[in-house]
Amino acid sequence: MTGTASAGRTAQTPPGWRGLVGLVRLAPGHAAAKSVCTVVTLGVSLLVPVVAARVVDQVLARQGTGRELATLATLILLRALAEAYGEVAGVSARTGTLAALRHRLVTHILALGVPGTRRHASGDLVTRLTDNASMSARAVPEVVEAVVATAASLGALIALWIVDWRLGVAFLVGALPIVLLLHHLMNRVTSSFEDYLRHLAAIAVRLTDALAGSRTIRAAGTGPREVERILSPMPDLSSAGLRTWAARRAVSWQVPFALVGVRVVILAVAGLGVTTGRLSPGEFLAAALYVPIALGFVQQVDTLMFLAGARAHAGRVIEVLAERPQFRCATSTPADVLPPGPGALSFHRVTVRHEDRTVLDGLDLDVPAGASVAVVGRSGAGKTTLSLLAGRLLDPDEGEVLIDGVRVDSLSRAALRCGVGYAFDRPVLLGRTVRDALTYGCPGTTGADVGQAASVAQAEAFVQRLPQGVDTPLTGAPLSGGELQRLGLARAVVHGGRILVLDDATSSLDTITEAKLAAALTEGLAGRTRLLAAHRVATAARADLVAWLEDGRIRAVAPHSVLWAAEPAYRAVFASVAQVGEGEPQVDEEELCA
């Protein structure tokens, strides 16, 4: 099953705090509002001790306090308003960040193309898009508060130093070990929680695979064994969870205990200053009020532990966003239009590697314009890989692919989509209705074009039998595998283009329907070049030429009848049921108009 290995990769080092702080930029307006409110709140907190100290000293000196009391009341009201609006701004920042993060993540996943998406199983990507992205976005207001609290702590430390330098020294001596301890424990939480999330994703991947193969599991009677396989990461998941809570437990008592000690020492130093006449009672009050502000960053234990966990969540999202698409461009300004031509397709010295395996090795192949060429080879020979290269759904590691003499990597995506159409063995219909699915990516297609494409693909009859014809919602159109394939072919015909690539696109059809379809394609697509990844003898026999693929290279190019008569090894290719090799990229969803 496909996804298990992906989710079971070795955990990478969680990203630094810079990656978590970088999420603030996704909702800059709301984050700025939250920052302003937090700054006002903490700024008022820094001013209140000064005003309160003056009130106390004036009361003791029997002086008027009306002005200072009014100032104190104003500051308290301002703080209340800032806190209230800050909560609203925090929610807005969180939701805005989540929307932007998910949009960026989905866009990036699609931009990675076939090579990039194969690195992650679908269940793993869904986990990153939902839970991991949500928890990362929730951290944005807390990040803002933590940053501002750190600044306020520095301000309060400076204020303590101004009141009495001895208080500043006492604070540094007591707080520095706490900061180092907290940093160590937060790293432990992040590392353990990252392991926890990785094992949780592994379970999601296994479950997704099992659901996709539920009929096979049920038919084989292997349900209990699948349950064990799906839940096999549970011991590691439990271990990672226990390590996470052990670190949190250490934080819950060690940090508060140390904070009490720091407060006692600072207040003792300040009290001694009052007894010796070095400090006034008001200055003692100011020092007492500044101490919790100076310790504010360290005191936010719950927030900091949440950020440590959010850092692990963000790491899984950033890991995907950090991957760069492998596609490269031969020119700095790719052409938006494919120059006119008959549709000749050429592969020159093409090499494609997948992990430690060479799928195609210096392959050379010229597909004549207007011809139908079937690519034949054993399972894993590279047929699907070769098909993906034609429309640049995959880039070769070496060599070049040309359409009418123009390198495909010098063309824009739009130009390639207009020049090359695809039909796959397992098409996925996208859109609301059957019409939407057939015109997906080509919204200006007329009804006549849709009807013509359905006729060519031998789909017209069963589409007309649907409750609302082509306007039937896909959810209300139960389709067989063969009908899905014919709609996939019709979609490729609608897209037009001078080259049509069929990746075993008729494998689910019966012999009679396939024969009718082959005749319709020959007549309806006259003049269009066709490249077929063939697994069936009948498909190869109907092609003009066969490109025999073996060991990553073209062994021979000739009509099927010639190869069948002269090459026993060629006949042996069809001896077993052909299926896509483990090392070849597969395409279940067509990214033709992205």
Coordinates of C-alpha atoms in Angstrom, one line a residue:
M1 CA 0.0 0.0 0.0
T2 CA 1.3 3.3 -1.1
G3 CA 1.4 5.7 1.7
T4 CA 3.0 3.9 4.7
A5 CA 6.6 4.5 3.8
S6 CA 6.0 8.2 3.3
A7 CA 4.5 8.7 6.7
G8 CA 7.1 6.6 8.3
R9 CA 10.0 8.7 7.4
T10 CA 12.6 9.7 9.9
A11 CA 11.5 12.8 11.8
Q12 CA 13.2 15.9 10.7
T13 CA 14.4 18.6 13.1
P14 CA 11.5 20.9 13.9
P15 CA 11.8 24.4 12.3
G16 CA 13.2 27.2 14.4
W17 CA 10.9 29.8 16.0
R18 CA 11.4 31.9 12.9
G19 CA 9.1 29.6 11.0
L20 CA 6.4 29.9 13.6
V21 CA 6.8 33.7 13.8
G22 CA 6.7 33.8 10.0
L23 CA 3.1 32.7 10.0
V24 CA 2.2 36.2 11.3
R25 CA 2.9 37.6 7.8
L26 CA -0.1 35.6 6.4
A27 CA -2.6 37.9 8.1
P28 CA -0.6 41.1 8.6
G29 CA -3.5 43.5 9.2
H30 CA -5.2 41.4 12.0
A31 CA -1.8 40.5 13.4
A32 CA -0.9 44.2 13.5
A33 CA -4.1 45.1 15.3
K34 CA -3.5 42.3 17.8
S35 CA 0.1 43.6 18.3
V36 CA -1.1 47.2 18.8
C37 CA -3.7 46.1 21.4
T38 CA -1.1 43.9 23.2
V39 CA 1.5 46.7 23.2
V40 CA -1.1 49.2 24.6
T41 CA -2.1 46.6 27.3
L42 CA 1.5 46.0 28.4
G43 CA 2.5 49.6 28.0
V44 CA -0.3 50.6 30.4
S45 CA 0.9 47.8 32.7
L46 CA 4.3 49.4 32.7
L47 CA 2.9 52.9 33.5
V48 CA 0.4 51.7 36.2
P49 CA 3.2 51.0 38.8
V50 CA 4.7 54.4 38.3
V51 CA 1.4 56.2 38.8
A52 CA 0.4 53.9 41.7
A53 CA 3.7 54.6 43.4
R54 CA 3.2 58.3 43.1
V55 CA -0.3 58.0 44.5
V56 CA 1.0 56.0 47.5
D57 CA 3.8 58.5 48.2
Q58 CA 1.4 61.5 47.9
V59 CA -1.1 59.8 50.3
L60 CA 1.7 59.2 52.8
A61 CA 2.9 62.8 52.4
R62 CA -0.7 64.0 52.7
Q63 CA -0.7 65.7 49.3
G64 CA -3.5 65.9 46.8
T65 CA -4.0 62.8 44.6
G66 CA -7.0 63.7 42.4
R67 CA -5.0 64.1 39.2
E68 CA -3.0 60.9 39.7
L69 CA -6.1 58.9 40.5
A70 CA -7.8 60.2 37.4
T71 CA -4.7 59.2 35.4
L72 CA -4.8 55.8 37.0
A73 CA -8.5 55.3 36.2
T74 CA -7.9 56.3 32.6
L75 CA -5.1 53.8 32.2
I76 CA -7.1 51.0 33.7
L77 CA -10.0 51.8 31.3
L78 CA -7.6 52.0 28.3
R79 CA -6.2 48.6 29.3
A80 CA -9.7 47.0 29.5
L81 CA -10.6 48.4 26.0
A82 CA -7.3 47.2 24.5
E83 CA -7.7 43.7 26.0
A84 CA -11.3 43.4 24.7
Y85 CA -10.4 44.6 21.1
G86 CA -7.3 42.5 21.3
E87 CA -9.4 39.3 21.7
V88 CA -11.4 40.2 18.6
A89 CA -8.2 40.9 16.7
G90 CA -6.7 37.7 17.9
V91 CA -9.6 35.6 16.5
S92 CA -9.5 37.5 13.2
A93 CA -5.7 36.9 13.0
R94 CA -6.2 33.2 13.7
T95 CA -8.9 32.6 11.1
G96 CA -7.2 34.8 8.5
T97 CA -3.9 33.0 8.9
L98 CA -5.6 29.6 8.7
A99 CA -7.4 30.5 5.4
A100 CA -4.2 31.9 3.9
L101 CA -2.1 29.0 5.1
R102 CA -4.5 26.4 3.7
H103 CA -4.7 28.2 0.4
R104 CA -0.9 28.4 0.1
L105 CA -0.5 24.8 1.1
V106 CA -3.0 23.5 -1.5
T107 CA -1.6 25.7 -4.2
H108 CA 1.9 24.5 -3.4
I109 CA 1.0 20.9 -3.3
L110 CA -0.6 21.2 -6.8
A111 CA 2.5 23.1 -8.0
L112 CA 4.8 20.3 -6.9
G113 CA 3.3 18.2 -9.6
V114 CA 3.6 14.4 -9.9
P115 CA 7.1 14.0 -8.4
G116 CA 6.3 16.2 -5.4
T117 CA 3.0 14.7 -4.5
R118 CA 4.3 11.2 -4.6
R119 CA 6.5 12.0 -1.5
H120 CA 3.4 12.3 0.6
A121 CA 0.5 9.9 1.0
S122 CA -3.0 11.4 0.7
G123 CA -3.9 10.7 4.4
D124 CA -0.7 12.5 5.5
L125 CA -1.4 15.6 3.3
V126 CA -5.0 15.8 4.7
T127 CA -3.6 15.7 8.2
R128 CA -1.2 18.5 7.4
L129 CA -3.9 20.6 5.7
T130 CA -6.5 20.2 8.5
D131 CA -5.1 19.6 12.0
N132 CA -1.5 20.8 11.6
A133 CA -2.5 24.0 9.7
S134 CA -5.3 24.7 12.2
M135 CA -3.0 24.4 15.2
S136 CA -0.3 26.5 13.5
A137 CA -2.8 29.3 12.8
R138 CA -4.0 29.2 16.4
A139 CA -0.5 30.1 17.5
V140 CA -0.5 33.4 15.7
P141 CA -2.1 35.5 18.5
E142 CA 0.0 33.7 21.1
V143 CA 3.2 34.4 19.1
V144 CA 2.3 38.1 19.0
E145 CA 1.6 38.2 22.8
A146 CA 4.8 36.3 23.5
V147 CA 6.9 38.7 21.4
V148 CA 5.3 41.7 23.0
A149 CA 5.6 40.2 26.5
T150 CA 9.3 39.6 25.9
A151 CA 9.7 43.3 25.0
A152 CA 7.6 44.3 28.1
S153 CA 9.8 42.0 30.2
L154 CA 12.9 43.9 29.0
G155 CA 11.1 47.2 29.8
A156 CA 10.2 46.1 33.3
L157 CA 13.8 44.9 33.9
I158 CA 15.1 48.3 32.8
A159 CA 12.5 49.9 35.2
L160 CA 13.7 47.7 38.1
W161 CA 17.3 48.7 37.3
I162 CA 16.3 52.4 37.4
V163 CA 14.5 51.9 40.7
D164 CA 17.6 50.2 42.1
W165 CA 20.4 48.5 40.2
R166 CA 20.5 45.8 42.9
L167 CA 17.0 44.7 42.0
G168 CA 18.1 44.3 38.3
V169 CA 21.1 42.2 39.3
A170 CA 19.0 40.0 41.6
F171 CA 16.5 39.6 38.7
L172 CA 19.1 38.5 36.2
V173 CA 20.8 36.1 38.6
G174 CA 17.4 34.4 39.5
A175 CA 15.7 34.6 36.0
L176 CA 18.5 33.4 33.8
P177 CA 18.5 29.8 35.0
I178 CA 14.7 29.7 34.7
V179 CA 14.9 30.9 31.1
L180 CA 17.5 28.2 30.3
L181 CA 15.4 25.5 32.0
L182 CA 12.3 26.6 30.1
H183 CA 14.1 26.6 26.8
H184 CA 15.3 23.1 27.4
L185 CA 11.9 21.8 28.4
M186 CA 10.2 23.5 25.4
N187 CA 12.6 21.8 23.0
R188 CA 11.8 18.5 24.7
V189 CA 8.1 19.2 24.2
T190 CA 8.5 20.1 20.6
S191 CA 10.6 17.1 19.7
S192 CA 8.4 14.6 21.5
F193 CA 5.2 16.1 20.1
E194 CA 6.7 16.1 16.6
D195 CA 7.3 12.4 17.0
Y196 CA 3.7 12.0 18.2
L197 CA 2.3 13.8 15.2
R198 CA 4.4 11.7 12.8
H199 CA 3.1 8.5 14.3
L200 CA -0.4 9.8 14.3
A201 CA -0.1 10.7 10.6
A202 CA 1.2 7.1 9.9
I203 CA -2.0 5.7 11.4
A204 CA -4.0 8.1 9.2
V205 CA -2.1 7.0 6.1
R206 CA -2.6 3.3 6.9
L207 CA -6.3 3.9 7.5
T208 CA -6.7 5.8 4.2
D209 CA -5.0 2.9 2.3
A210 CA -7.2 0.4 4.0
L211 CA -10.4 2.3 3.1
A212 CA -9.2 2.5 -0.5
G213 CA -8.8 -1.3 -0.6
S214 CA -11.7 -2.2 1.6
R215 CA -13.3 -4.5 -0.9
T216 CA -10.1 -6.5 -1.2
I217 CA -9.7 -6.7 2.5
R218 CA -13.3 -7.9 2.9
A219 CA -13.0 -10.4 0.2
A220 CA -9.7 -11.8 1.6
G221 CA -11.1 -11.9 5.2
T222 CA -8.0 -10.1 6.5
G223 CA -9.9 -7.4 8.5
P224 CA -8.3 -8.3 11.9
R225 CA -4.8 -8.3 10.4
E226 CA -5.5 -4.9 8.8
V227 CA -6.6 -3.5 12.1
E228 CA -3.3 -4.6 13.6
R229 CA -1.4 -3.1 10.7
I230 CA -3.2 0.3 10.9
L231 CA -2.7 0.5 14.7
S232 CA 0.9 -0.8 14.7
P233 CA 2.4 2.7 15.4
M234 CA 0.3 2.9 18.6
P235 CA 3.2 1.9 20.9
D236 CA 5.5 4.5 19.4
L237 CA 2.6 7.0 19.5
S238 CA 2.0 6.3 23.2
S239 CA 5.7 6.6 24.0
A240 CA 5.9 10.0 22.3
G241 CA 2.8 11.2 24.1
L242 CA 4.2 10.1 27.5
R243 CA 7.5 11.9 26.8
T244 CA 5.5 15.0 25.9
W245 CA 3.5 15.0 29.1
A246 CA 6.6 14.2 31.1
A247 CA 8.2 17.4 29.9
R248 CA 5.0 19.3 30.5
R249 CA 4.8 17.9 34.1
A250 CA 8.4 19.1 34.7
V251 CA 7.4 22.5 33.5
S252 CA 4.3 22.6 35.6
W253 CA 6.2 22.4 38.9
Q254 CA 9.8 23.4 38.3
V255 CA 9.2 26.7 36.6
P256 CA 6.5 28.0 39.1
F257 CA 8.7 26.9 42.0
A258 CA 11.7 28.8 40.6
L259 CA 9.6 31.9 39.9
V260 CA 8.4 32.1 43.5
G261 CA 12.1 32.0 44.6
V262 CA 12.9 34.9 42.2
R263 CA 10.0 37.0 43.5
V264 CA 11.0 36.4 47.1
V265 CA 14.6 37.3 46.5
I266 CA 13.7 40.6 44.6
L267 CA 11.1 41.6 47.2
A268 CA 13.6 40.9 50.0
V269 CA 16.2 43.1 48.3
A270 CA 13.6 45.8 47.9
G271 CA 12.3 45.5 51.5
L272 CA 15.9 45.8 52.7
G273 CA 16.2 48.9 50.7
V274 CA 13.1 50.4 52.4
T275 CA 14.5 49.6 55.8
T276 CA 17.8 51.3 55.1
G277 CA 16.2 54.3 53.5
R278 CA 17.5 53.5 50.0
L279 CA 14.0 53.1 48.6
S280 CA 10.7 54.8 49.4
P281 CA 7.5 52.9 50.1
G282 CA 6.2 54.0 46.6
E283 CA 9.4 52.6 45.0
F284 CA 8.9 49.4 46.9
L285 CA 5.3 49.1 45.4
A286 CA 6.6 50.0 42.0
A287 CA 9.3 47.2 42.3
A288 CA 6.6 44.8 43.5
L289 CA 4.4 45.6 40.4
Y290 CA 7.3 45.5 38.0
V291 CA 8.5 42.0 39.1
P292 CA 5.6 40.1 37.5
I293 CA 5.8 42.1 34.3
A294 CA 9.6 41.4 34.1
L295 CA 8.8 37.7 34.6
G296 CA 5.8 37.9 32.2
F297 CA 7.5 36.0 29.4
V298 CA 8.5 33.2 31.7
Q299 CA 5.2 33.2 33.6
Q300 CA 3.2 32.3 30.4
V301 CA 4.0 28.6 30.9
D302 CA 0.7 27.4 29.4
T303 CA 1.2 29.7 26.4
L304 CA 4.8 28.7 25.9
M305 CA 3.9 25.0 26.1
F306 CA 1.2 25.5 23.5
L307 CA 3.7 27.3 21.3
A308 CA 6.1 24.4 21.7
G309 CA 3.4 22.0 20.4
A310 CA 2.3 24.5 17.7
R311 CA 5.9 24.6 16.6
A312 CA 5.7 20.9 15.9
H313 CA 2.5 21.3 14.0
A314 CA 4.0 24.2 12.0
G315 CA 7.0 22.1 11.2
R316 CA 4.9 19.6 9.3
V317 CA 3.3 22.3 7.2
I318 CA 6.5 24.2 6.6
E319 CA 8.2 20.9 5.5
V320 CA 5.8 20.7 2.6
L321 CA 6.0 24.4 1.7
A322 CA 9.8 24.2 1.8
E323 CA 9.8 21.6 -1.0
R324 CA 10.6 23.1 -4.4
P325 CA 9.0 22.0 -7.6
Q326 CA 11.4 20.0 -9.7
F327 CA 10.4 21.6 -12.9
R328 CA 13.0 23.7 -14.6
C329 CA 12.6 26.1 -17.5
A330 CA 15.0 26.3 -20.4
T331 CA 14.3 30.0 -20.9
S332 CA 13.6 32.9 -18.5
T333 CA 10.4 33.7 -20.4
P334 CA 8.5 30.6 -21.4
A335 CA 6.4 30.9 -24.6
D336 CA 2.7 31.2 -24.1
V337 CA 1.9 29.7 -27.5
L338 CA 3.2 26.5 -29.1
P339 CA 4.4 27.4 -32.7
P340 CA 2.4 25.8 -35.5
G341 CA 3.3 22.2 -36.4
P342 CA 1.9 18.8 -37.3
G343 CA 2.5 17.3 -33.8
A344 CA 5.8 15.4 -34.0
L345 CA 7.0 14.3 -30.6
S346 CA 10.6 13.5 -29.8
F347 CA 12.6 12.2 -26.8
H348 CA 16.3 12.8 -27.0
R349 CA 18.7 11.1 -24.5
V350 CA 16.0 11.2 -21.8
T351 CA 17.0 9.9 -18.3
V352 CA 14.6 9.7 -15.4
R353 CA 15.5 8.5 -11.9
H354 CA 13.2 7.6 -9.1
E355 CA 15.0 7.4 -5.7
D356 CA 17.8 4.9 -6.3
R357 CA 16.4 3.5 -9.5
T358 CA 16.9 4.6 -13.1
V359 CA 13.5 4.3 -14.8
L360 CA 14.5 5.7 -18.2
D361 CA 18.2 5.5 -19.3
G362 CA 19.2 7.8 -22.2
L363 CA 16.1 7.0 -24.1
D364 CA 15.6 8.1 -27.7
L365 CA 12.3 8.0 -29.5
D366 CA 10.7 9.9 -32.3
V367 CA 6.9 9.8 -32.7
P368 CA 5.9 10.8 -36.3
A369 CA 3.3 13.5 -36.6
G370 CA -0.2 12.2 -36.9
A371 CA 0.8 8.6 -36.1
S372 CA -0.5 6.3 -33.4
V373 CA 2.5 4.8 -31.4
A374 CA 2.0 2.3 -28.7
V375 CA 4.6 2.1 -25.9
V376 CA 4.9 -1.6 -24.9
G377 CA 7.0 -3.0 -22.0
R378 CA 7.0 -5.2 -19.0
S379 CA 5.5 -3.9 -15.7
G380 CA 7.8 -1.2 -14.4
A381 CA 9.5 -0.6 -17.7
G382 CA 8.7 3.1 -17.6
K383 CA 5.6 3.4 -19.9
T384 CA 3.7 5.7 -17.6
T385 CA 6.9 7.7 -17.0
L386 CA 7.4 8.2 -20.7
S387 CA 3.8 9.3 -21.1
L388 CA 4.1 11.9 -18.3
L389 CA 7.2 13.4 -20.0
A390 CA 5.2 14.3 -23.2
G391 CA 3.1 17.0 -21.6
R392 CA 5.6 17.8 -18.9
L393 CA 3.8 16.4 -16.0
L394 CA 7.2 15.1 -15.2
D395 CA 10.6 16.6 -16.1
P396 CA 13.6 14.3 -17.1
D397 CA 16.7 14.4 -15.0
E398 CA 18.7 14.5 -18.2
G399 CA 17.8 14.9 -21.9
E400 CA 15.1 16.9 -23.6
V401 CA 11.5 16.4 -24.9
L402 CA 10.4 18.3 -28.0
I403 CA 7.1 19.0 -29.8
D404 CA 7.7 20.0 -33.4
G405 CA 11.2 20.8 -32.5
V406 CA 10.4 23.0 -29.5
R407 CA 11.5 22.0 -26.1
V408 CA 8.6 21.5 -23.8
D409 CA 10.5 23.1 -20.9
S410 CA 10.6 26.3 -22.9
L411 CA 6.8 26.5 -23.0
S412 CA 4.3 27.8 -20.5
R413 CA 1.8 25.5 -18.8
A414 CA -1.0 27.0 -20.8
A415 CA 0.8 26.4 -24.1
L416 CA 1.4 22.7 -23.1
R417 CA -2.2 22.2 -22.0
C418 CA -3.3 23.5 -25.4
G419 CA -0.9 21.2 -27.2
V420 CA -1.1 18.0 -25.3
G421 CA -4.2 16.2 -24.0
Y422 CA -4.2 13.3 -21.6
A423 CA -6.5 10.4 -20.8
F424 CA -5.6 8.1 -17.9
D425 CA -6.5 4.6 -16.9
R426 CA -8.1 5.8 -13.7
P427 CA -9.6 9.2 -14.5
V428 CA -11.0 11.4 -11.7
L429 CA -14.0 13.5 -12.7
L430 CA -13.8 17.0 -11.3
G431 CA -16.7 19.5 -11.3
R432 CA -20.4 19.4 -10.3
T433 CA -22.0 17.8 -13.3
V434 CA -21.0 15.5 -16.1
R435 CA -20.7 18.6 -18.4
D436 CA -18.4 20.3 -15.9
A437 CA -16.2 17.2 -15.8
L438 CA -16.0 17.0 -19.6
T439 CA -15.2 20.8 -20.0
Y440 CA -13.0 21.0 -16.9
G441 CA -10.3 23.6 -17.7
C442 CA -12.1 24.6 -20.9
P443 CA -15.1 26.6 -19.7
G444 CA -15.9 28.1 -23.1
T445 CA -16.6 24.7 -24.8
T446 CA -19.9 24.6 -26.7
G447 CA -22.5 21.9 -26.4
A448 CA -21.7 20.7 -29.9
D449 CA -18.1 20.1 -28.9
V450 CA -19.2 18.2 -25.8
G451 CA -21.5 16.0 -27.9
Q452 CA -18.8 15.4 -30.5
A453 CA -16.3 14.4 -27.9
A454 CA -18.8 12.0 -26.2
S455 CA -19.5 10.4 -29.6
V456 CA -15.8 9.9 -30.4
A457 CA -15.2 8.4 -26.9
Q458 CA -18.3 6.1 -27.3
A459 CA -19.8 7.7 -24.3
E460 CA -22.8 9.3 -26.0
A461 CA -25.3 6.5 -25.4
F462 CA -24.8 6.0 -21.7
V463 CA -24.6 9.8 -21.0
Q464 CA -28.0 10.2 -22.7
R465 CA -29.4 7.5 -20.4
L466 CA -28.5 9.5 -17.3
P467 CA -31.4 11.3 -15.6
Q468 CA -30.4 14.8 -16.8
G469 CA -28.0 13.8 -19.6
V470 CA -24.7 15.8 -19.5
D471 CA -26.3 18.1 -16.8
T472 CA -26.6 15.1 -14.3
P473 CA -24.7 15.8 -11.1
L474 CA -21.7 13.6 -10.7
T475 CA -23.0 12.5 -7.3
G476 CA -26.1 11.1 -9.0
A477 CA -24.4 9.4 -11.9
P478 CA -23.2 5.9 -10.9
L479 CA -20.6 5.0 -13.5
S480 CA -18.7 1.8 -14.1
G481 CA -14.9 1.7 -14.6
G482 CA -15.3 1.5 -18.4
E483 CA -17.8 4.5 -18.4
L484 CA -15.4 6.5 -16.3
Q485 CA -12.6 5.8 -18.8
R486 CA -14.7 6.8 -21.7
L487 CA -15.6 10.1 -20.0
G488 CA -11.9 10.6 -19.4
L489 CA -11.3 10.1 -23.1
A490 CA -14.1 12.5 -24.0
R491 CA -12.5 15.1 -21.7
A492 CA -9.2 14.7 -23.5
V493 CA -10.9 15.1 -26.9
V494 CA -12.7 18.2 -25.7
H495 CA -9.3 19.7 -24.7
G496 CA -8.0 19.3 -28.2
G497 CA -4.3 19.7 -28.9
R498 CA -2.1 18.2 -31.6
I499 CA -0.9 15.3 -29.3
L500 CA -3.1 12.9 -27.3
V501 CA -1.5 10.7 -24.7
L502 CA -3.5 7.7 -23.6
D503 CA -2.1 5.9 -20.5
D504 CA -3.8 2.6 -20.7
A505 CA -7.0 4.6 -21.1
T506 CA -9.1 1.7 -22.4
S507 CA -8.1 -1.0 -19.9
S508 CA -11.5 -1.3 -18.4
L509 CA -13.4 -1.7 -21.7
D510 CA -14.7 -4.9 -23.1
T511 CA -13.2 -6.1 -26.4
I512 CA -16.2 -5.0 -28.6
T513 CA -16.3 -1.5 -27.0
E514 CA -12.6 -1.1 -27.3
A515 CA -12.7 -2.0 -31.0
K516 CA -15.5 0.5 -31.6
L517 CA -13.6 3.1 -29.7
A518 CA -10.3 2.5 -31.6
A519 CA -12.2 3.0 -34.9
A520 CA -13.8 6.2 -33.6
L521 CA -10.6 7.6 -32.3
T522 CA -8.9 6.8 -35.7
E523 CA -11.6 8.6 -37.6
G524 CA -12.4 11.4 -35.1
L525 CA -8.8 12.2 -34.3
A526 CA -7.4 12.0 -37.7
G527 CA -4.2 14.0 -37.9
R528 CA -3.6 14.1 -34.2
T529 CA -0.5 12.3 -32.9
R530 CA -1.3 9.6 -30.3
L531 CA 1.0 8.1 -27.8
L532 CA -0.4 5.1 -26.0
A533 CA 0.9 3.3 -23.0
A534 CA -0.3 -0.2 -24.0
H535 CA -0.8 -3.2 -21.8
R536 CA -3.0 -5.2 -24.1
V537 CA -2.2 -7.0 -27.3
A538 CA -5.2 -5.5 -29.1
T539 CA -4.2 -1.9 -28.2
A540 CA -0.7 -2.5 -29.6
A541 CA -2.0 -4.2 -32.7
R542 CA -4.2 -1.3 -33.7
A543 CA -1.4 1.3 -33.4
D544 CA 0.6 2.3 -36.4
L545 CA 3.9 1.6 -34.7
V546 CA 5.0 0.0 -31.4
A547 CA 7.9 1.4 -29.4
W548 CA 9.2 -1.6 -27.4
L549 CA 10.6 -0.4 -24.1
E550 CA 13.1 -2.5 -22.2
D551 CA 15.5 -1.7 -19.4
G552 CA 14.7 2.0 -19.7
R553 CA 15.6 2.2 -23.4
I554 CA 13.8 1.7 -26.7
R555 CA 14.7 -1.8 -28.0
A556 CA 12.8 -1.5 -31.3
V557 CA 10.3 0.6 -33.1
A558 CA 8.2 -1.3 -35.7
P559 CA 4.6 -2.4 -36.5
H560 CA 3.1 -4.9 -33.9
S561 CA 2.8 -7.6 -36.6
V562 CA 6.5 -7.4 -37.4
L563 CA 7.6 -7.6 -33.7
W564 CA 5.1 -10.3 -32.9
A565 CA 6.4 -12.5 -35.7
A566 CA 10.1 -12.0 -35.2
E567 CA 10.6 -11.5 -31.4
P568 CA 9.6 -14.1 -28.8
A569 CA 10.7 -11.7 -26.1
Y570 CA 8.2 -9.2 -27.4
R571 CA 5.4 -11.8 -27.2
A572 CA 6.5 -12.6 -23.7
V573 CA 5.8 -9.0 -22.6
F574 CA 2.1 -9.8 -22.9
A575 CA 2.3 -13.2 -21.1
S576 CA 1.3 -11.8 -17.8
V577 CA -1.3 -9.3 -16.7
A578 CA 0.3 -5.9 -17.2
Q579 CA 0.2 -3.4 -14.3
V580 CA 1.9 -0.2 -13.4
G581 CA 5.3 -0.9 -11.8
E582 CA 6.2 0.0 -8.3
G583 CA 8.9 2.4 -9.4
E584 CA 6.7 4.4 -11.9
P585 CA 4.9 7.5 -11.0
Q586 CA 1.1 7.0 -11.1
V587 CA -1.5 9.7 -11.9
D588 CA -4.9 9.3 -10.4
E589 CA -5.9 12.9 -10.8
E590 CA -5.3 14.9 -13.9
E591 CA -3.5 18.2 -13.3
L592 CA -3.9 19.3 -16.9
C593 CA -5.2 22.8 -16.5
A594 CA -3.7 23.9 -13.3

